[in-house]
XYZ file of C-alpha atoms in Angstrom:
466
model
C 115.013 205.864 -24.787
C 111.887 208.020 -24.126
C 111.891 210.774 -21.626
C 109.581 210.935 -18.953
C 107.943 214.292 -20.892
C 107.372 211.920 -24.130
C 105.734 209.089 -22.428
C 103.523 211.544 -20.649
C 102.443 213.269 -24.152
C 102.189 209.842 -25.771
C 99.376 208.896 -23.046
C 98.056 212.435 -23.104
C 97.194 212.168 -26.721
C 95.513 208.735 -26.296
C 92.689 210.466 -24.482
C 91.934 213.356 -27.083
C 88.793 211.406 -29.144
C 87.596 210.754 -25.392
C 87.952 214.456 -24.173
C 86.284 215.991 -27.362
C 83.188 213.084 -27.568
C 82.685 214.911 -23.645
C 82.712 218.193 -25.587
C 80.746 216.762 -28.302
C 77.809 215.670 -26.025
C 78.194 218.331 -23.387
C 79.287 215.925 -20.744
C 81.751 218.611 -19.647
C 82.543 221.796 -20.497
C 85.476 223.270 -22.085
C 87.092 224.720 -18.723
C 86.253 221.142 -17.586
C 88.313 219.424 -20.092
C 91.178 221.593 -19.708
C 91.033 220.983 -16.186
C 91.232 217.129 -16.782
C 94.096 217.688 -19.196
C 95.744 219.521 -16.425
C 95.395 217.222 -13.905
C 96.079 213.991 -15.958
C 99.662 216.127 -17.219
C 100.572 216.913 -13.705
C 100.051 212.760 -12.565
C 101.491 211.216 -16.007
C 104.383 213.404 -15.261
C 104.808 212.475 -11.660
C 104.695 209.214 -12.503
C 107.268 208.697 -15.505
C 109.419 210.681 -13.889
C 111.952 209.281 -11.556
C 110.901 208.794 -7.600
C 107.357 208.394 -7.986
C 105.546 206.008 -5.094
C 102.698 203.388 -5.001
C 100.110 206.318 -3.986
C 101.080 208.453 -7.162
C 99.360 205.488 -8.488
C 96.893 205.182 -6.462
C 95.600 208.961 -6.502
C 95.550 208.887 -10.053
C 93.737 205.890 -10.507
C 90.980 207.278 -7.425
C 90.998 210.499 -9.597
C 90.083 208.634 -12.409
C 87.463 206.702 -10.456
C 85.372 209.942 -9.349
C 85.506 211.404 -12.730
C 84.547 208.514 -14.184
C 81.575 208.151 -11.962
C 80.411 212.130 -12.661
C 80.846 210.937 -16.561
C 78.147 208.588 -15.533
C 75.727 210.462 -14.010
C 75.728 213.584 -16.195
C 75.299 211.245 -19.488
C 72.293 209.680 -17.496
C 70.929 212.761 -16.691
C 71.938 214.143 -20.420
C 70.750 211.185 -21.821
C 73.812 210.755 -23.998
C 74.955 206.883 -24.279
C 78.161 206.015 -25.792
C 79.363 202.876 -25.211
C 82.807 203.596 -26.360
C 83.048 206.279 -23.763
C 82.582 204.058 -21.023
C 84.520 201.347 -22.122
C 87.399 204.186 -22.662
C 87.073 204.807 -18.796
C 87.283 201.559 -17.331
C 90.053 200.756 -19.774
C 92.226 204.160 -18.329
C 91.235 203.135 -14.703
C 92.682 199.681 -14.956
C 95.744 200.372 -17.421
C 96.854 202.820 -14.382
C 96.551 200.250 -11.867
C 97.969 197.640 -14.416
C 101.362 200.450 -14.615
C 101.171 200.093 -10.718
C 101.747 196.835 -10.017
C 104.012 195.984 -12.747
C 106.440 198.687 -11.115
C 105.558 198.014 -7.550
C 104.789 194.404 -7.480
C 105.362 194.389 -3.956
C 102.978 196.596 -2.556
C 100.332 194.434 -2.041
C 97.911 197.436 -1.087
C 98.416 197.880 -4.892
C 97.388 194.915 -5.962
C 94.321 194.376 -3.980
C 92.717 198.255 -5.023
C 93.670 196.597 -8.453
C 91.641 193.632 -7.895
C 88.470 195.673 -6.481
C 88.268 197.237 -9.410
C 88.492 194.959 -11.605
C 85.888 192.714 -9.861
C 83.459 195.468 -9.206
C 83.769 196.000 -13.040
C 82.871 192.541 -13.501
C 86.198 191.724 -15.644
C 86.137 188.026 -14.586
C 89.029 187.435 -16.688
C 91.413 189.948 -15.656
C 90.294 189.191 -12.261
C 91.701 185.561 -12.594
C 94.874 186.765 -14.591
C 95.403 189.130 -11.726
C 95.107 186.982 -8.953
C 97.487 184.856 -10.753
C 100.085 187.313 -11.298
C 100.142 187.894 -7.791
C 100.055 184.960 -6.288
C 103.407 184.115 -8.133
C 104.811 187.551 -7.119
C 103.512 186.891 -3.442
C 103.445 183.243 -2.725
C 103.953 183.370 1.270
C 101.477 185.739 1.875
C 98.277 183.930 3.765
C 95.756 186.389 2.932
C 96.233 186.632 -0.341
C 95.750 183.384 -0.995
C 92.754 183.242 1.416
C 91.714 186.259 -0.775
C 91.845 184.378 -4.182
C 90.386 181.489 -2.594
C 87.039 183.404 -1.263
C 86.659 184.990 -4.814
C 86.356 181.582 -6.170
C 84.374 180.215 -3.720
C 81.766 183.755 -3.395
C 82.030 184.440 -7.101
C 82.277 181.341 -9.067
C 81.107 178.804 -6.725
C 83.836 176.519 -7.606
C 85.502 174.741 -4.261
C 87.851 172.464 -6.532
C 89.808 175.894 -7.317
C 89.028 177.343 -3.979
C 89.906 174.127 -2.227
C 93.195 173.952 -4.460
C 94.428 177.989 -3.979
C 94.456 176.790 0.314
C 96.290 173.841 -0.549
C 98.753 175.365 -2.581
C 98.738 178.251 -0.114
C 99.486 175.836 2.242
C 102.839 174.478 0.484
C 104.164 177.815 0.647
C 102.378 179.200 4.390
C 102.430 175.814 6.032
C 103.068 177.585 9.368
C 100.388 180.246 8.848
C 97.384 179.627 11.919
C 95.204 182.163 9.780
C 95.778 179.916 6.652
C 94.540 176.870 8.101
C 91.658 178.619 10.158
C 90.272 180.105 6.366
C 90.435 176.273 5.165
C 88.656 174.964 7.705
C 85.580 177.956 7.684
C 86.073 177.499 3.160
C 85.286 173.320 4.268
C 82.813 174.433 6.734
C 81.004 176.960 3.961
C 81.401 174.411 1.515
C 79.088 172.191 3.643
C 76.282 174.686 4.833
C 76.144 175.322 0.803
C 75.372 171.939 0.552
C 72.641 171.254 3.128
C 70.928 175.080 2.199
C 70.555 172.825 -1.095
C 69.106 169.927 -0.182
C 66.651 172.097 1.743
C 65.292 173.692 -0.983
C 65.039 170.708 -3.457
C 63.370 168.913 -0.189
C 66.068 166.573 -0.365
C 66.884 166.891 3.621
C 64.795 164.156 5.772
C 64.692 166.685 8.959
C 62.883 169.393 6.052
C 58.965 169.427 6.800
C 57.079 168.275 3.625
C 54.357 171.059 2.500
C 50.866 169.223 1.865
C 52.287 166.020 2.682
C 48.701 164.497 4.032
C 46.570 166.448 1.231
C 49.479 165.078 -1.397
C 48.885 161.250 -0.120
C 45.141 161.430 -0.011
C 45.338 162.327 -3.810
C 47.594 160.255 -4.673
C 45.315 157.355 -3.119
C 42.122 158.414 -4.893
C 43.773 158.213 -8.317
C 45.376 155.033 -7.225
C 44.070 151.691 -9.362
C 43.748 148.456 -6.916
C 45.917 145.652 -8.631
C 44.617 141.811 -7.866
C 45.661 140.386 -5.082
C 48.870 137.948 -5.132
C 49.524 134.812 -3.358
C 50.837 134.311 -0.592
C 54.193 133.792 -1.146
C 54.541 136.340 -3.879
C 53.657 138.847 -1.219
C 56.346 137.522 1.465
C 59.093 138.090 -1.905
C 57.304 142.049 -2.443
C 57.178 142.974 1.631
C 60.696 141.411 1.603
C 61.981 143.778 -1.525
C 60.258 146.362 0.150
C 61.903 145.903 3.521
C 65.510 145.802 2.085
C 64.899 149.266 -0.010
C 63.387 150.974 3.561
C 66.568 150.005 4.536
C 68.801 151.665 1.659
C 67.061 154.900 1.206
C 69.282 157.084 -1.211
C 68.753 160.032 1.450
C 70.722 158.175 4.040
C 73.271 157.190 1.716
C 73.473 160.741 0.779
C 73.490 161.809 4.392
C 76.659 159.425 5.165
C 78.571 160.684 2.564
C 81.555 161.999 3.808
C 81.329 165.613 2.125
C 77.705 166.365 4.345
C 79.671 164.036 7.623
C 82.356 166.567 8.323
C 85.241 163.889 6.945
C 86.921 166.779 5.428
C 87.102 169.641 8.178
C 88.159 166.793 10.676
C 90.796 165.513 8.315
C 91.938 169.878 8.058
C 91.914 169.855 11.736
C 94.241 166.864 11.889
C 96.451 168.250 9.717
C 96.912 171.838 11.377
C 97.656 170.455 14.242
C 100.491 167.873 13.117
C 101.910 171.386 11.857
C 101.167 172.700 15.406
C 101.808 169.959 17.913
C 100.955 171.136 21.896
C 98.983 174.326 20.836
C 95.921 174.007 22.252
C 95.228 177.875 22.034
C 95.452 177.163 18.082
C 93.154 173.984 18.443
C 90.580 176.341 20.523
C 90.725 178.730 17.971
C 89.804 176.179 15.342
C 86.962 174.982 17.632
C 85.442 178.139 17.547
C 85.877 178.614 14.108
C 83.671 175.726 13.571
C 81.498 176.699 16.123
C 79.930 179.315 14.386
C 78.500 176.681 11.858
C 75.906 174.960 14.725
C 72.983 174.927 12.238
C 74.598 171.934 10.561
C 73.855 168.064 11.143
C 78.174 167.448 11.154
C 79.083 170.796 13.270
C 78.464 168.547 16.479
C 80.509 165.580 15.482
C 83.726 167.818 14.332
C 83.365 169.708 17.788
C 83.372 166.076 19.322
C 86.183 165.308 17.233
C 87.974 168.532 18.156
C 87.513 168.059 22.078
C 88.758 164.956 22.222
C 92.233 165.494 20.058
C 92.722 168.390 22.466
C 91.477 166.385 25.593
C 93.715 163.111 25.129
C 96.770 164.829 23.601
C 96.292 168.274 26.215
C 94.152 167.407 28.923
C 95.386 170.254 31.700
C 95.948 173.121 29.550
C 93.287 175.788 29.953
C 92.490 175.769 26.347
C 91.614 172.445 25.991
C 89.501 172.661 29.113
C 87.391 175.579 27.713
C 86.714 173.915 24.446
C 86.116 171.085 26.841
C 83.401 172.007 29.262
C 81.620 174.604 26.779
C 81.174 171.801 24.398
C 78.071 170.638 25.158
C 76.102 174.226 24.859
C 77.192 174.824 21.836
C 74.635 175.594 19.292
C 71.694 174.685 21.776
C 69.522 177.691 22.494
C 68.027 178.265 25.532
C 64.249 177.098 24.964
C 65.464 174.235 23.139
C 64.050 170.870 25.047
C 67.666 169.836 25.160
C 69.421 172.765 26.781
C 68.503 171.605 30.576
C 70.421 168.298 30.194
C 73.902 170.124 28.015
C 73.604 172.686 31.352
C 73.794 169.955 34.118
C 76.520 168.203 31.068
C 78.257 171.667 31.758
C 78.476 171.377 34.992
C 79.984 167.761 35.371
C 82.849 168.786 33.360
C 83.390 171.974 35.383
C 84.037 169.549 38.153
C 85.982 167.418 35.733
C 88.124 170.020 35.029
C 88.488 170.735 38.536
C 89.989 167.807 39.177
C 92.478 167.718 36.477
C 94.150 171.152 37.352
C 94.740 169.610 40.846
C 97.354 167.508 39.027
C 99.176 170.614 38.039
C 102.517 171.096 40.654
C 102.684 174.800 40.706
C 99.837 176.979 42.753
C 100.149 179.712 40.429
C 99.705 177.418 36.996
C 96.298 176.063 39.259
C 95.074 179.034 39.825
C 95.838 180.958 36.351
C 94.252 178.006 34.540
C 91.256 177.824 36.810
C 90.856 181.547 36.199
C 91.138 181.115 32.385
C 88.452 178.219 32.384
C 85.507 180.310 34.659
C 86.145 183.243 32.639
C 85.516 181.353 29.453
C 82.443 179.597 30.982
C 80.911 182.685 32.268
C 81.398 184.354 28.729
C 79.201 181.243 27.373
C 77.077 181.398 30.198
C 76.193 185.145 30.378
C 74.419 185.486 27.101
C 71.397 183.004 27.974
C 70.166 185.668 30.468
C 68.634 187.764 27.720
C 66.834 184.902 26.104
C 63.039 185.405 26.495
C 60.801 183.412 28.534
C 63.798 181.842 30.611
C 62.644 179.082 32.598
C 63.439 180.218 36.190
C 64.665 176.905 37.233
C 67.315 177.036 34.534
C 67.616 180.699 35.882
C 68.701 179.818 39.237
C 71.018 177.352 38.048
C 72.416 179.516 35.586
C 72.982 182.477 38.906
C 74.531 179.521 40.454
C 77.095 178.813 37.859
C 78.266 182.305 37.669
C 78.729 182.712 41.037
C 80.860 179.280 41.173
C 82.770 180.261 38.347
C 83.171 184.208 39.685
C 85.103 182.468 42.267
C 87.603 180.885 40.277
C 88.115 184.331 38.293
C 88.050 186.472 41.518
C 91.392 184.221 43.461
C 93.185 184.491 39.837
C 92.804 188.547 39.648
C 93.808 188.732 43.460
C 96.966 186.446 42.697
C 97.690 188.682 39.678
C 97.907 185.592 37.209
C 94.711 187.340 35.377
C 95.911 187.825 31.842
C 95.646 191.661 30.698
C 93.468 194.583 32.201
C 91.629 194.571 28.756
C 90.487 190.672 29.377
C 89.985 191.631 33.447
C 87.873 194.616 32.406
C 85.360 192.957 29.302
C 84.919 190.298 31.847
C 84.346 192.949 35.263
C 82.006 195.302 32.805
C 79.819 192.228 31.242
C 79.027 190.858 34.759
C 78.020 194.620 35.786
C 75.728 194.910 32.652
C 73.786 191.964 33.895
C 73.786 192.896 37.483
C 76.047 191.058 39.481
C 77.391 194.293 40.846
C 78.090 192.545 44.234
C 79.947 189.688 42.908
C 82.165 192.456 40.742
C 82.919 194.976 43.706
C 85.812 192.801 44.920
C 87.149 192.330 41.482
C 86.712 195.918 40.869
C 89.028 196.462 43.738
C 92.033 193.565 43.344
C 92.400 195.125 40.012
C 92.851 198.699 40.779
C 95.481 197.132 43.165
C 96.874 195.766 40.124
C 96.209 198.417 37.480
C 95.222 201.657 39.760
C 95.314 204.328 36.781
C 92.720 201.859 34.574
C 90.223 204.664 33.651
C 87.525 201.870 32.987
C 87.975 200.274 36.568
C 87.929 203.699 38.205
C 84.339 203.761 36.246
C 83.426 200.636 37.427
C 84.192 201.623 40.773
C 81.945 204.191 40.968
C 79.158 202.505 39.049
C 79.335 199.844 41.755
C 79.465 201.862 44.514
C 76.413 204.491 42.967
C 74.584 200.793 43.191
């Protein structure tokens, strides 16, 4: 068996057409090359010698990487193109990190700097060989499945494959909340891709038409009148006409269940059979789909996801905030709608109201009241900044807070308030916007609570300075 000396020479003497085509072209000079013959010794030795480490590997390969790049830009400046030389590069980089992960297949770390390479290189067939080597090496590990399945999706635009890496993930992580959150945005993306489509092929009924009027006035001038038909021939034609209004390929399209949201609901369902009672995880999953608003189905899977939580949860806090913030979601504040989803809002603040008065213990009451208003006023707060704000909606908006500030204030007093981090974010963003006479209270049960908080003492004095 080879020593760890031999194998170094061996891969030593595999680079010496390389190292003198650099002298050849005067990429580098001779003290240059020796210096790269030194360094690539003193690494091939570390590493086939016992007790090297994953970041042996890694060095070497990030050595390789930077004098790779300087081969680059001194042959552009030089002028001096050599394909082989290049190709003799990328090969070293990615036969290190190939070494790597064959003798640590368990540092993941390893893999994915392999992987990054190899995609920035644009090596779309190593990439797939590599995310299948460690996929079997690393089956219950969520995100690298959710890692091979966004390649697929980003790179390759295929959702079968990406769609098939989270269900297979799934097999393996079927307890995983971040698993089933990444197949619910993939179904989610998978959607939006869709509809930016239609847009652009004018496929989408809600789309504007460009030239619509000019288009119909030409078509009309260049239009032959046919003779007239009888009578009845014309009931049979307004009659075929009437029944294909009716069955316009756009709607069918539309009511497909691909652009309805069948499949995000159906991942929703799913996750939470495999989470049963979690409404933090089902809140999590709303807002997850949240962030999709610009799509026709993102307010029927929101529907969907309220009431699952509602009829299965209907007093825990997380179910409530998905609950009442519902209807504002997606809905800016100028939008003709947003009046009637505020005073929505506000019935199902009362709603909720009333359902954590069936709760038997004070403390669960008043912790899950304080959990709700916070989450409302987070929603709430940001419409403030949105230009030319109706001062109607203003007032109602101040009105709100306040109402809500209540609910938050009893459950810091109580000390059922979550962490000093949540109390804080929430005391801070209400200071920002100038409610400094609703927060001085707060800003005072919490130092009771939390009296060497550096960020309340601030807020202390930042109220009182008011």
């Amino acid at each position: 068996m080879a020593g760890a000396s031999d194998k170094a020479r061996f891969y030593l003497e595999q680079s010496v057409p390389e190292l003198q085509e650099y002298l050849r072209k005067k990429i580098f000079t001779e003290d240059e090359v020796s210096s790269i013959v030194k360094k690539r010794s003193g690494y091939e030795h570390k590493l086939n010698a016992r007790g090297s480490s994953p970041s042996d590997y890694a060095r070497y390969a990030e050595y390789e990487m930077n004098l790779e790049s300087l081969r680059r830009t001194r042959a552009k400046r030089l002028g001096a193109k050599s394909k082989s030389s290049s190709y003799t590069g990328q090969r070293r980089i990615l036969f290190i990190l190939d070494r790597a992960t064959r003798k640590f297949h368990g540092d993941t770390a390893l893999w994915l700097q392999y992987l990054t390479y190899a995609r920035k290189q644009k090596s779309n067939k190593r990439v797939s060989r590599i995310i299948s080597d460690m996929l079997r090496l690393h089956p219950v590990s969520p995100d690298l499945w959710i890692y091979a399945a966004n390649y697929t999706m980003d790179e390759r635009a295929d959702v079968t494959e990406a769609r098939a890496y989270m269900q297979r993930g799934l097999r393996f992580c079927r307890h995983s909340k971040q698993l089933w959150d990444a197949y619910l945005r993939l179904e989610m993306i998978y959607i939006s891709k869709l509809s930016a489509q239609r847009r652009i092929l004018g496929l989408d009924p809600a789309s504007p038409k460009k030239d619509e009027v000019s288009i119909n006035k030409q078509i009309a001038e260049e239009t032959v009148a046919l003779p007239l038909t009888t009578s009845e021939e014309g009931k049979q034609d307004r009659a075929t006409a009437d029944l294909a209004d009716q069955v316009s390929p756009l709607d069918s399209i539309e009511s497909t269940p691909a652009i309805a949201g069948a499949i995000p609901i159906a991942v929703f369902d799913a996750a939470m059979k495999e989470f049963p009672g979690d409404a933090t995880f089902g809140a999590r999953l709303f807002d997850s789909a949240t962030t999709f608003h610009g799509l026709s189905c993102t307010g029927k899977i929101l529907h969907h996801i309220v009431e699952t939580l509602m009829t299965a949860m209907p007093t825990d806090a997380a179910s409530l905030c998905c609950f009442v913030t519902e209807p504002i979601r997606g809905i800016s504040a100028g939008s003709l709608e947003f009046p009637g989803a505020l005073m929505k809002m506000l019935d199902r603040l009362e709603v909720s109201k009333c359902k954590l008065d069936s709760l038997q213990k004070p403390t669960e009451q008043t912790r899950a009241r304080g959990i709700v208003a916070r989450h409302a006023i987070n929603r709430i707060i940001a419409y403030f900044e949105a230009p030319g704000l109706d001062p109607d909606i203003r007032a109602v908006l101040n009105a709100m807070v306040q109402t809500s500030w209540r609910y938050c204030l009893s459950s810091i007093e109580s000390g059922t308030e979550g962490t000093s981090g949540e109390t804080v974010a929430l005391l801070q963003m209400l200071t920002a916007r100038g409610f400094k006479e609703l927060v001085r209270p707060g800003v005072a049960s919490a130092l009771q609570r939390w009296p060497e908080e550096p960020r309340l003492l601030a807020l202390e004095a930042t109220c009182s300075g008011g």
